[in-house]
C-alpha cells in the first residue's frame, strides 16, 4: 500500500494556510494537504454534438461496441422513454429503440452478455419494473420486476454476473437490497444495511465486495456488502457527506470527494479497505461541490466534474494519485443530473443535466481529454 501521511486541518487552519500562500509563504501549514494548480493553459474541454432532446437524471452506458447508450431522463414537464446512442468514432448521435416505460432517476447496468439492464426509477410514481436492451437487435424486452419499487438507487455488477441493487427511495429512504440474475431474469432479496440508506455512493472493491457510503449529511456511516454471504457489515466511519461521489483507484483505495456537512471546504478522502481506515489527502479548489461525477481516466487520474457549488461557474478538478492532490481541470459548468462516461478513445463524454443558475436543462454534450 502506498499512502501519504496527512492530518485533517479544519476551517480555521485551512483559511490560515490559504492566507499564508497568498502572501508568498513557501507552503501552508506543515503536514497539511495542499491543492495543486492548473498544469496547462490549453482547455481540456471541447464541444460535441447535442442530443436530440433535453435530458436530466438519465443514464449513459458504454456498450461493448464502444458506443454510449443514453436512456430516459426528464425535461421541463415530463419523463421520457426515448433513448439515443453516441458513436465516438463518428462523433454523432442516432436514435435508438424506445423503452417500454418512461423513467428517470433509474439505473442502467451493462451485463456480461452485452445487454443493458434498466431498473426502477421515477415514472409516474416510483417504479419496480425492469427491462433489457439488446444492442444486437436494437430492441427492448421486459424482464423480472424489482421486489421493491425504488428511485435514486444504486446498481453494481458483481463478478458472478449478477447485479446488486441497493437503497433508493420509495418514498422513504430504503436500506434493502436485491440481486438480479441474468440467467433467470428474476430478482431475489438479499441482506439489508443497518444505517446507510437512500442514495449513497456504491463502489465495487477489488475483492468483489461493495462499499456504500452514507450521503444524507447526517450519518457518518459506511457499510460493506459481502458478495459471498449476502450480508452487510459496518466499516470505519467517514465524514457526514452530502452530495458526494466515489470511485475505485488503481491503487485499491476508494476516492471520495464532496461536501462535508459543517465544513467550509470539501476535499478528497481515501478509504483503504485492507486497513479499514479513512484518510484525508487534499483540499478542493471548488468549495462544497455536490452532485458531481467522478471518472477514472486511463492515466489513473480521476476527473471530478460538474456538480453544484458555492458560486456560479467554476472549474473541474483532477485528482492525481501520484501526489494525492486535486488540481484545476479547466472551466466547468455547475450542473447536476448529468452523466459522465469514459470512451474507448480515453475521452470523457458528459451530457445533459440541470443547472443551479437559472435553473436550466440541457441537451448539450462535452468531451474531456487528458
Tab-separated table of C-alpha atoms in Angstrom:
chain	number	residue	atom	x	y	z
A	1	UNK	CA	0.000	0.000	0.000
A	2	UNK	CA	1.214	3.466	-0.846
A	3	UNK	CA	-0.381	6.328	1.002
A	4	UNK	CA	0.613	9.756	2.274
A	5	UNK	CA	0.686	10.748	5.907
A	6	UNK	CA	-1.573	13.744	6.449
A	7	UNK	CA	-3.595	15.284	9.255
A	8	UNK	CA	-7.014	16.856	8.600
A	9	UNK	CA	-6.997	20.647	9.047
A	10	UNK	CA	-10.346	22.227	9.835
A	11	UNK	CA	-11.790	25.557	8.825
A	12	UNK	CA	-9.556	27.917	10.771
A	13	UNK	CA	-6.348	26.195	9.775
A	14	UNK	CA	-7.428	25.886	6.154
A	15	UNK	CA	-8.095	29.638	5.926
A	16	UNK	CA	-4.817	30.374	7.670
A	17	UNK	CA	-2.931	28.214	5.190
A	18	UNK	CA	-4.638	29.944	2.284
A	19	UNK	CA	-3.619	33.354	3.636
A	20	UNK	CA	-0.016	32.215	4.086
A	21	UNK	CA	0.091	31.067	0.475
A	22	UNK	CA	-1.430	34.343	-0.697
A	23	UNK	CA	1.347	36.435	0.882
A	24	UNK	CA	4.088	34.273	-0.571
A	25	UNK	CA	4.907	31.842	2.224
A	26	UNK	CA	6.735	28.783	0.900
A	27	UNK	CA	3.946	26.415	1.949
A	28	UNK	CA	0.780	26.138	4.010
A	29	UNK	CA	0.818	24.621	7.464
A	30	UNK	CA	3.345	21.826	7.789
A	31	UNK	CA	1.912	18.424	7.050
A	32	UNK	CA	-1.361	19.792	5.649
A	33	UNK	CA	-2.764	18.566	2.335
A	34	UNK	CA	-2.055	21.021	-0.483
A	35	UNK	CA	-4.024	21.935	-3.575
A	36	UNK	CA	-2.287	21.714	-6.916
A	37	UNK	CA	-2.563	24.390	-9.583
A	38	UNK	CA	-3.636	24.183	-13.206
A	39	UNK	CA	-0.973	22.464	-15.289
A	40	UNK	CA	-1.911	23.698	-18.727
A	41	UNK	CA	-3.140	26.832	-20.452
A	42	UNK	CA	-4.974	24.802	-23.096
A	43	UNK	CA	-8.561	23.861	-22.315
A	44	UNK	CA	-9.057	20.089	-21.936
A	45	UNK	CA	-12.729	20.557	-22.901
A	46	UNK	CA	-14.281	20.543	-26.376
A	47	UNK	CA	-17.886	20.575	-27.538
A	48	UNK	CA	-19.642	17.542	-29.000
A	49	UNK	CA	-22.950	17.395	-30.900
A	50	UNK	CA	-26.025	17.819	-28.723
A	51	UNK	CA	-28.513	15.065	-28.019
A	52	UNK	CA	-31.871	15.105	-29.772
A	53	UNK	CA	-33.621	16.357	-26.651
A	54	UNK	CA	-33.159	17.829	-23.187
A	55	UNK	CA	-32.367	15.219	-20.550
A	56	UNK	CA	-31.648	15.303	-16.825
A	57	UNK	CA	-31.398	12.361	-14.415
A	58	UNK	CA	-30.954	9.981	-17.353
A	59	UNK	CA	-28.391	7.170	-17.659
A	60	UNK	CA	-25.447	6.660	-20.016
A	61	UNK	CA	-23.894	3.220	-20.578
A	62	UNK	CA	-20.862	2.352	-22.700
A	63	UNK	CA	-21.712	-0.719	-24.755
A	64	UNK	CA	-19.266	-3.457	-25.756
A	65	UNK	CA	-19.068	-1.801	-29.189
A	66	UNK	CA	-17.786	1.397	-27.585
A	67	UNK	CA	-20.980	3.326	-28.351
A	68	UNK	CA	-22.790	5.061	-25.480
A	69	UNK	CA	-26.480	4.345	-24.879
A	70	UNK	CA	-28.398	7.194	-23.191
A	71	UNK	CA	-31.794	6.291	-21.735
A	72	UNK	CA	-34.739	8.201	-20.339
A	73	UNK	CA	-34.485	11.259	-18.123
A	74	UNK	CA	-36.785	14.220	-17.816
A	75	UNK	CA	-37.353	17.590	-19.444
A	76	UNK	CA	-39.261	20.571	-18.077
A	77	UNK	CA	-42.602	18.816	-17.731
A	78	UNK	CA	-42.341	15.093	-18.356
A	79	UNK	CA	-40.302	11.902	-18.144
A	80	UNK	CA	-39.290	10.213	-21.403
A	81	UNK	CA	-38.889	6.623	-22.595
A	82	UNK	CA	-36.742	7.664	-25.570
A	83	UNK	CA	-33.114	6.584	-25.974
A	84	UNK	CA	-30.233	7.542	-28.252
A	85	UNK	CA	-26.707	6.340	-28.952
A	86	UNK	CA	-23.443	8.270	-29.284
A	87	UNK	CA	-20.882	6.976	-31.779
A	88	UNK	CA	-17.469	8.086	-30.529
A	89	UNK	CA	-15.676	7.252	-33.787
A	90	UNK	CA	-18.045	9.409	-35.844
A	91	UNK	CA	-18.880	11.932	-33.097
A	92	UNK	CA	-22.583	11.596	-33.914
A	93	UNK	CA	-25.867	10.724	-32.210
A	94	UNK	CA	-28.530	8.382	-33.565
A	95	UNK	CA	-31.991	7.452	-32.300
A	96	UNK	CA	-32.318	4.053	-30.613
A	97	UNK	CA	-35.380	1.998	-29.722
A	98	UNK	CA	-37.773	3.441	-27.153
A	99	UNK	CA	-38.062	1.785	-23.741
A	100	UNK	CA	-41.309	0.186	-22.660
A	101	UNK	CA	-41.571	2.583	-19.702
A	102	UNK	CA	-40.741	6.274	-19.358
A	103	UNK	CA	-38.325	6.689	-16.461
A	104	UNK	CA	-35.759	8.970	-14.829
A	105	UNK	CA	-33.563	8.502	-11.737
A	106	UNK	CA	-33.213	4.833	-12.734
A	107	UNK	CA	-30.121	2.649	-13.125
A	108	UNK	CA	-28.629	1.111	-16.265
A	109	UNK	CA	-26.085	-1.714	-15.968
A	110	UNK	CA	-24.057	-3.369	-18.735
A	111	UNK	CA	-24.308	-7.139	-18.274
A	112	UNK	CA	-21.631	-9.665	-19.169
A	113	UNK	CA	-23.653	-10.752	-22.229
A	114	UNK	CA	-23.585	-7.200	-23.640
A	115	UNK	CA	-27.200	-6.387	-22.859
A	116	UNK	CA	-28.193	-3.426	-20.654
A	117	UNK	CA	-30.408	-3.868	-17.589
A	118	UNK	CA	-32.546	-0.825	-16.758
A	119	UNK	CA	-34.328	-0.936	-13.413
A	120	UNK	CA	-36.675	1.200	-11.334
A	121	UNK	CA	-36.772	4.967	-11.382
A	122	UNK	CA	-39.457	7.629	-11.395
A	123	UNK	CA	-42.186	7.161	-13.914
A	124	UNK	CA	-45.232	8.277	-12.997
A	125	UNK	CA	-44.672	7.284	-9.396
A	126	UNK	CA	-41.794	5.127	-8.216
A	127	UNK	CA	-41.206	2.140	-10.496
A	128	UNK	CA	-40.444	-1.525	-9.828
A	129	UNK	CA	-40.343	-2.554	-13.492
A	130	UNK	CA	-37.124	-3.535	-15.302
A	131	UNK	CA	-36.237	-4.105	-18.941
A	132	UNK	CA	-33.354	-5.285	-21.107
A	133	UNK	CA	-31.806	-3.600	-24.142
A	134	UNK	CA	-30.188	-5.796	-26.789
A	135	UNK	CA	-27.705	-3.777	-28.894
A	136	UNK	CA	-27.543	-6.557	-31.488
A	137	UNK	CA	-31.216	-6.101	-32.393
A	138	UNK	CA	-31.832	-2.575	-31.049
A	139	UNK	CA	-34.808	-3.828	-29.068
A	140	UNK	CA	-36.126	-3.669	-25.511
A	141	UNK	CA	-37.811	-6.537	-23.670
A	142	UNK	CA	-39.405	-6.783	-20.236
A	143	UNK	CA	-37.652	-8.753	-17.512
A	144	UNK	CA	-38.490	-9.526	-13.888
A	145	UNK	CA	-39.608	-6.637	-11.692
A	146	UNK	CA	-37.860	-5.459	-8.547
A	147	UNK	CA	-39.328	-6.714	-5.299
A	148	UNK	CA	-39.453	-3.080	-4.077
A	149	UNK	CA	-40.137	-0.038	-6.245
A	150	UNK	CA	-37.213	2.399	-5.951
A	151	UNK	CA	-35.678	5.517	-7.480
A	152	UNK	CA	-32.264	7.173	-6.927
A	153	UNK	CA	-30.881	3.750	-6.029
A	154	UNK	CA	-27.513	2.214	-6.938
A	155	UNK	CA	-26.701	-0.804	-9.114
A	156	UNK	CA	-23.374	-2.682	-9.177
A	157	UNK	CA	-22.361	-5.579	-11.462
A	158	UNK	CA	-20.723	-8.356	-9.424
A	159	UNK	CA	-18.038	-10.793	-10.598
A	160	UNK	CA	-20.579	-13.642	-10.828
A	161	UNK	CA	-22.593	-11.659	-13.396
A	162	UNK	CA	-25.427	-10.796	-11.018
A	163	UNK	CA	-26.456	-7.178	-10.337
A	164	UNK	CA	-26.728	-5.812	-6.807
A	165	UNK	CA	-29.317	-3.045	-6.439
A	166	UNK	CA	-29.313	-1.136	-3.181
A	167	UNK	CA	-31.193	1.682	-1.470
A	168	UNK	CA	-33.112	4.474	-3.136
A	169	UNK	CA	-36.439	5.967	-2.095
A	170	UNK	CA	-39.969	4.538	-2.115
A	171	UNK	CA	-40.847	7.183	-0.872
A	172	UNK	CA	-38.767	6.912	2.303
A	173	UNK	CA	-35.056	6.067	2.310
A	174	UNK	CA	-34.528	2.327	1.776
A	175	UNK	CA	-31.957	0.034	3.425
A	176	UNK	CA	-32.921	-3.035	1.418
A	177	UNK	CA	-31.004	-4.690	-1.432
A	178	UNK	CA	-31.854	-7.113	-4.249
A	179	UNK	CA	-29.920	-9.311	-6.675
A	180	UNK	CA	-30.771	-9.715	-10.371
A	181	UNK	CA	-29.815	-12.982	-12.035
A	182	UNK	CA	-29.456	-12.613	-15.848
A	183	UNK	CA	-29.791	-16.397	-16.229
A	184	UNK	CA	-33.345	-16.405	-14.833
A	185	UNK	CA	-34.398	-12.769	-15.241
A	186	UNK	CA	-35.530	-12.754	-11.610
A	187	UNK	CA	-34.766	-10.649	-8.521
A	188	UNK	CA	-34.175	-12.058	-5.038
A	189	UNK	CA	-33.901	-10.182	-1.750
A	190	UNK	CA	-30.516	-10.057	-0.065
A	191	UNK	CA	-29.229	-8.506	3.173
A	192	UNK	CA	-30.192	-5.030	4.381
A	193	UNK	CA	-27.909	-2.370	5.847
A	194	UNK	CA	-28.118	-1.228	9.450
A	195	UNK	CA	-27.537	2.533	8.927
A	196	UNK	CA	-26.764	3.551	5.332
A	197	UNK	CA	-29.935	4.272	3.339
A	198	UNK	CA	-31.334	6.303	0.466
A	199	UNK	CA	-28.849	7.441	-2.165
A	200	UNK	CA	-25.318	6.573	-1.067
A	201	UNK	CA	-22.338	6.000	-3.307
A	202	UNK	CA	-21.716	2.331	-4.155
A	203	UNK	CA	-18.273	1.058	-5.181
A	204	UNK	CA	-17.236	-2.483	-6.046
A	205	UNK	CA	-13.989	-3.305	-4.222
A	206	UNK	CA	-11.119	-5.465	-5.547
A	207	UNK	CA	-12.393	-8.450	-3.516
A	208	UNK	CA	-15.842	-8.120	-5.203
A	209	UNK	CA	-17.492	-6.779	-2.060
A	210	UNK	CA	-19.370	-3.459	-2.332
A	211	UNK	CA	-18.757	-0.328	-0.239
A	212	UNK	CA	-21.710	2.019	0.332
A	213	UNK	CA	-21.182	5.420	1.964
A	214	UNK	CA	-23.997	7.446	3.526
A	215	UNK	CA	-24.898	10.715	1.788
A	216	UNK	CA	-27.685	12.250	3.862
A	217	UNK	CA	-25.449	14.837	5.522
A	218	UNK	CA	-26.223	13.398	8.960
A	219	UNK	CA	-24.989	9.828	9.314
A	220	UNK	CA	-21.252	9.200	9.497
A	221	UNK	CA	-21.590	5.652	8.246
A	222	UNK	CA	-20.251	3.237	5.652
A	223	UNK	CA	-21.032	-0.449	5.169
A	224	UNK	CA	-19.672	-3.267	3.021
A	225	UNK	CA	-21.732	-5.938	1.267
A	226	UNK	CA	-20.142	-9.384	1.291
A	227	UNK	CA	-20.957	-10.886	-2.110
A	228	UNK	CA	-20.217	-14.368	-0.788
A	229	UNK	CA	-22.585	-14.321	2.178
A	230	UNK	CA	-25.126	-11.685	1.141
A	231	UNK	CA	-24.639	-9.773	4.391
A	232	UNK	CA	-23.617	-6.221	5.310
A	233	UNK	CA	-21.151	-5.075	7.979
A	234	UNK	CA	-20.151	-1.656	9.299
A	235	UNK	CA	-16.681	-0.347	8.472
A	236	UNK	CA	-14.785	2.734	9.694
A	237	UNK	CA	-16.918	5.869	9.785
A	238	UNK	CA	-16.412	8.537	7.093
A	239	UNK	CA	-17.394	12.212	7.473
A	240	UNK	CA	-21.075	13.117	7.117
A	241	UNK	CA	-21.054	13.552	3.347
A	242	UNK	CA	-23.767	15.325	1.378
A	243	UNK	CA	-23.797	15.055	-2.419
A	244	UNK	CA	-20.501	13.163	-2.667
A	245	UNK	CA	-19.165	10.774	-5.334
A	246	UNK	CA	-16.796	7.805	-5.097
A	247	UNK	CA	-14.548	5.812	-7.437
A	248	UNK	CA	-12.079	2.936	-7.041
A	249	UNK	CA	-8.467	3.885	-7.780
A	250	UNK	CA	-5.946	1.559	-9.405
A	251	UNK	CA	-4.107	1.507	-6.061
A	252	UNK	CA	-7.092	-0.257	-4.444
A	253	UNK	CA	-8.279	2.718	-2.380
A	254	UNK	CA	-11.696	4.335	-2.834
A	255	UNK	CA	-11.531	8.063	-3.578
A	256	UNK	CA	-14.425	10.123	-2.202
A	257	UNK	CA	-14.942	13.832	-2.894
A	258	UNK	CA	-17.768	16.159	-1.939
A	259	UNK	CA	-19.215	18.415	0.671
A	260	UNK	CA	-18.794	17.528	4.313
A	261	UNK	CA	-21.597	18.810	6.499
A	262	UNK	CA	-20.467	21.735	8.635
A	263	UNK	CA	-17.174	22.263	6.776
A	264	UNK	CA	-16.363	25.374	4.737
A	265	UNK	CA	-14.371	23.446	2.107
A	266	UNK	CA	-14.708	19.909	0.853
A	267	UNK	CA	-11.789	17.792	-0.251
A	268	UNK	CA	-10.515	14.345	-1.155
A	269	UNK	CA	-10.731	11.355	1.169
A	270	UNK	CA	-9.353	7.856	0.642
A	271	UNK	CA	-10.826	4.675	2.111
A	272	UNK	CA	-8.266	1.859	2.368
A	273	UNK	CA	-10.250	-1.436	2.538
A	274	UNK	CA	-7.311	-3.533	3.741
A	275	UNK	CA	-6.716	-1.185	6.679
A	276	UNK	CA	-10.360	-0.202	7.233
A	277	UNK	CA	-9.439	3.460	7.595
A	278	UNK	CA	-10.227	6.840	6.058
A	279	UNK	CA	-7.501	9.321	5.161
A	280	UNK	CA	-7.902	12.968	4.186
A	281	UNK	CA	-5.374	13.850	1.481
A	282	UNK	CA	-6.226	17.087	-0.350
A	283	UNK	CA	-8.123	20.324	-0.172
A	284	UNK	CA	-10.535	21.055	-3.018
A	285	UNK	CA	-10.402	24.030	-5.370
A	286	UNK	CA	-14.211	24.112	-5.564
A	287	UNK	CA	-15.903	24.599	-2.204
A	288	UNK	CA	-18.877	22.438	-1.295
A	289	UNK	CA	-19.098	20.640	-4.637
A	290	UNK	CA	-22.189	18.391	-4.623
A	291	UNK	CA	-23.939	16.011	-7.052
A	292	UNK	CA	-20.888	15.825	-9.298
A	293	UNK	CA	-19.429	12.911	-11.254
A	294	UNK	CA	-16.045	11.187	-10.950
A	295	UNK	CA	-14.413	9.249	-13.784
A	296	UNK	CA	-11.271	7.134	-13.578
A	297	UNK	CA	-9.075	8.146	-16.522
A	298	UNK	CA	-6.671	5.881	-18.469
A	299	UNK	CA	-3.726	7.544	-16.691
A	300	UNK	CA	-5.093	6.524	-13.295
A	301	UNK	CA	-6.077	10.114	-12.507
A	302	UNK	CA	-9.706	10.986	-11.726
A	303	UNK	CA	-11.837	13.666	-13.370
A	304	UNK	CA	-14.102	15.435	-10.847
A	305	UNK	CA	-16.690	17.261	-12.966
A	306	UNK	CA	-19.778	19.413	-12.703
A	307	UNK	CA	-21.950	19.448	-9.601
A	308	UNK	CA	-23.305	22.451	-7.711
A	309	UNK	CA	-21.083	24.614	-5.550
A	310	UNK	CA	-20.964	27.915	-3.665
A	311	UNK	CA	-20.545	30.161	-6.700
A	312	UNK	CA	-21.789	30.186	-10.289
A	313	UNK	CA	-19.334	28.873	-12.839
A	314	UNK	CA	-16.078	27.382	-11.616
A	315	UNK	CA	-13.755	24.603	-12.656
A	316	UNK	CA	-13.475	20.862	-12.928
A	317	UNK	CA	-10.750	19.194	-10.876
A	318	UNK	CA	-8.381	16.302	-11.483
A	319	UNK	CA	-7.173	14.055	-8.676
A	320	UNK	CA	-3.611	12.832	-9.182
A	321	UNK	CA	-2.723	9.691	-7.162
A	322	UNK	CA	0.980	10.355	-7.785
A	323	UNK	CA	0.866	13.160	-5.199
A	324	UNK	CA	-2.649	12.708	-3.704
A	325	UNK	CA	-3.809	16.195	-4.712
A	326	UNK	CA	-6.658	17.867	-6.584
A	327	UNK	CA	-5.719	20.423	-9.260
A	328	UNK	CA	-7.805	22.506	-11.652
A	329	UNK	CA	-9.030	20.854	-14.836
A	330	UNK	CA	-10.446	23.674	-16.951
A	331	UNK	CA	-13.671	25.684	-16.844
A	332	UNK	CA	-16.676	23.712	-15.658
A	333	UNK	CA	-20.443	24.317	-15.510
A	334	UNK	CA	-22.347	23.909	-12.208
A	335	UNK	CA	-24.829	21.190	-13.205
A	336	UNK	CA	-26.285	18.070	-11.667
A	337	UNK	CA	-28.331	15.227	-13.112
A	338	UNK	CA	-25.763	14.812	-15.914
A	339	UNK	CA	-23.797	11.701	-16.891
A	340	UNK	CA	-20.046	11.197	-17.444
A	341	UNK	CA	-18.843	8.214	-19.496
A	342	UNK	CA	-15.297	7.120	-20.304
A	343	UNK	CA	-14.991	6.392	-24.038
A	344	UNK	CA	-12.725	3.785	-25.613
A	345	UNK	CA	-10.559	6.620	-27.002
A	346	UNK	CA	-9.805	7.804	-23.455
A	347	UNK	CA	-12.024	10.884	-23.592
A	348	UNK	CA	-14.921	11.503	-21.194
A	349	UNK	CA	-18.361	12.279	-22.602
A	350	UNK	CA	-20.532	14.489	-20.382
A	351	UNK	CA	-24.127	15.079	-21.426
A	352	UNK	CA	-27.303	16.763	-20.216
A	353	UNK	CA	-28.215	17.771	-16.690
A	354	UNK	CA	-29.746	20.756	-14.970
A	355	UNK	CA	-28.065	23.941	-13.769
A	356	UNK	CA	-28.205	25.665	-10.396
A	357	UNK	CA	-28.108	29.091	-12.059
A	358	UNK	CA	-31.380	29.601	-13.943
A	359	UNK	CA	-32.368	26.781	-13.429
A	360	UNK	CA	-31.839	25.368	-16.913
A	361	UNK	CA	-31.975	21.941	-18.570
A	362	UNK	CA	-29.552	20.785	-21.252
A	363	UNK	CA	-29.248	18.602	-24.336
A	364	UNK	CA	-25.610	19.630	-24.840
A	365	UNK	CA	-22.562	17.358	-24.729
A	366	UNK	CA	-18.890	17.973	-23.999
A	367	UNK	CA	-15.703	15.944	-24.255
A	368	UNK	CA	-12.825	15.999	-21.760
A	369	UNK	CA	-9.339	14.971	-22.884
A	370	UNK	CA	-6.343	14.394	-20.628
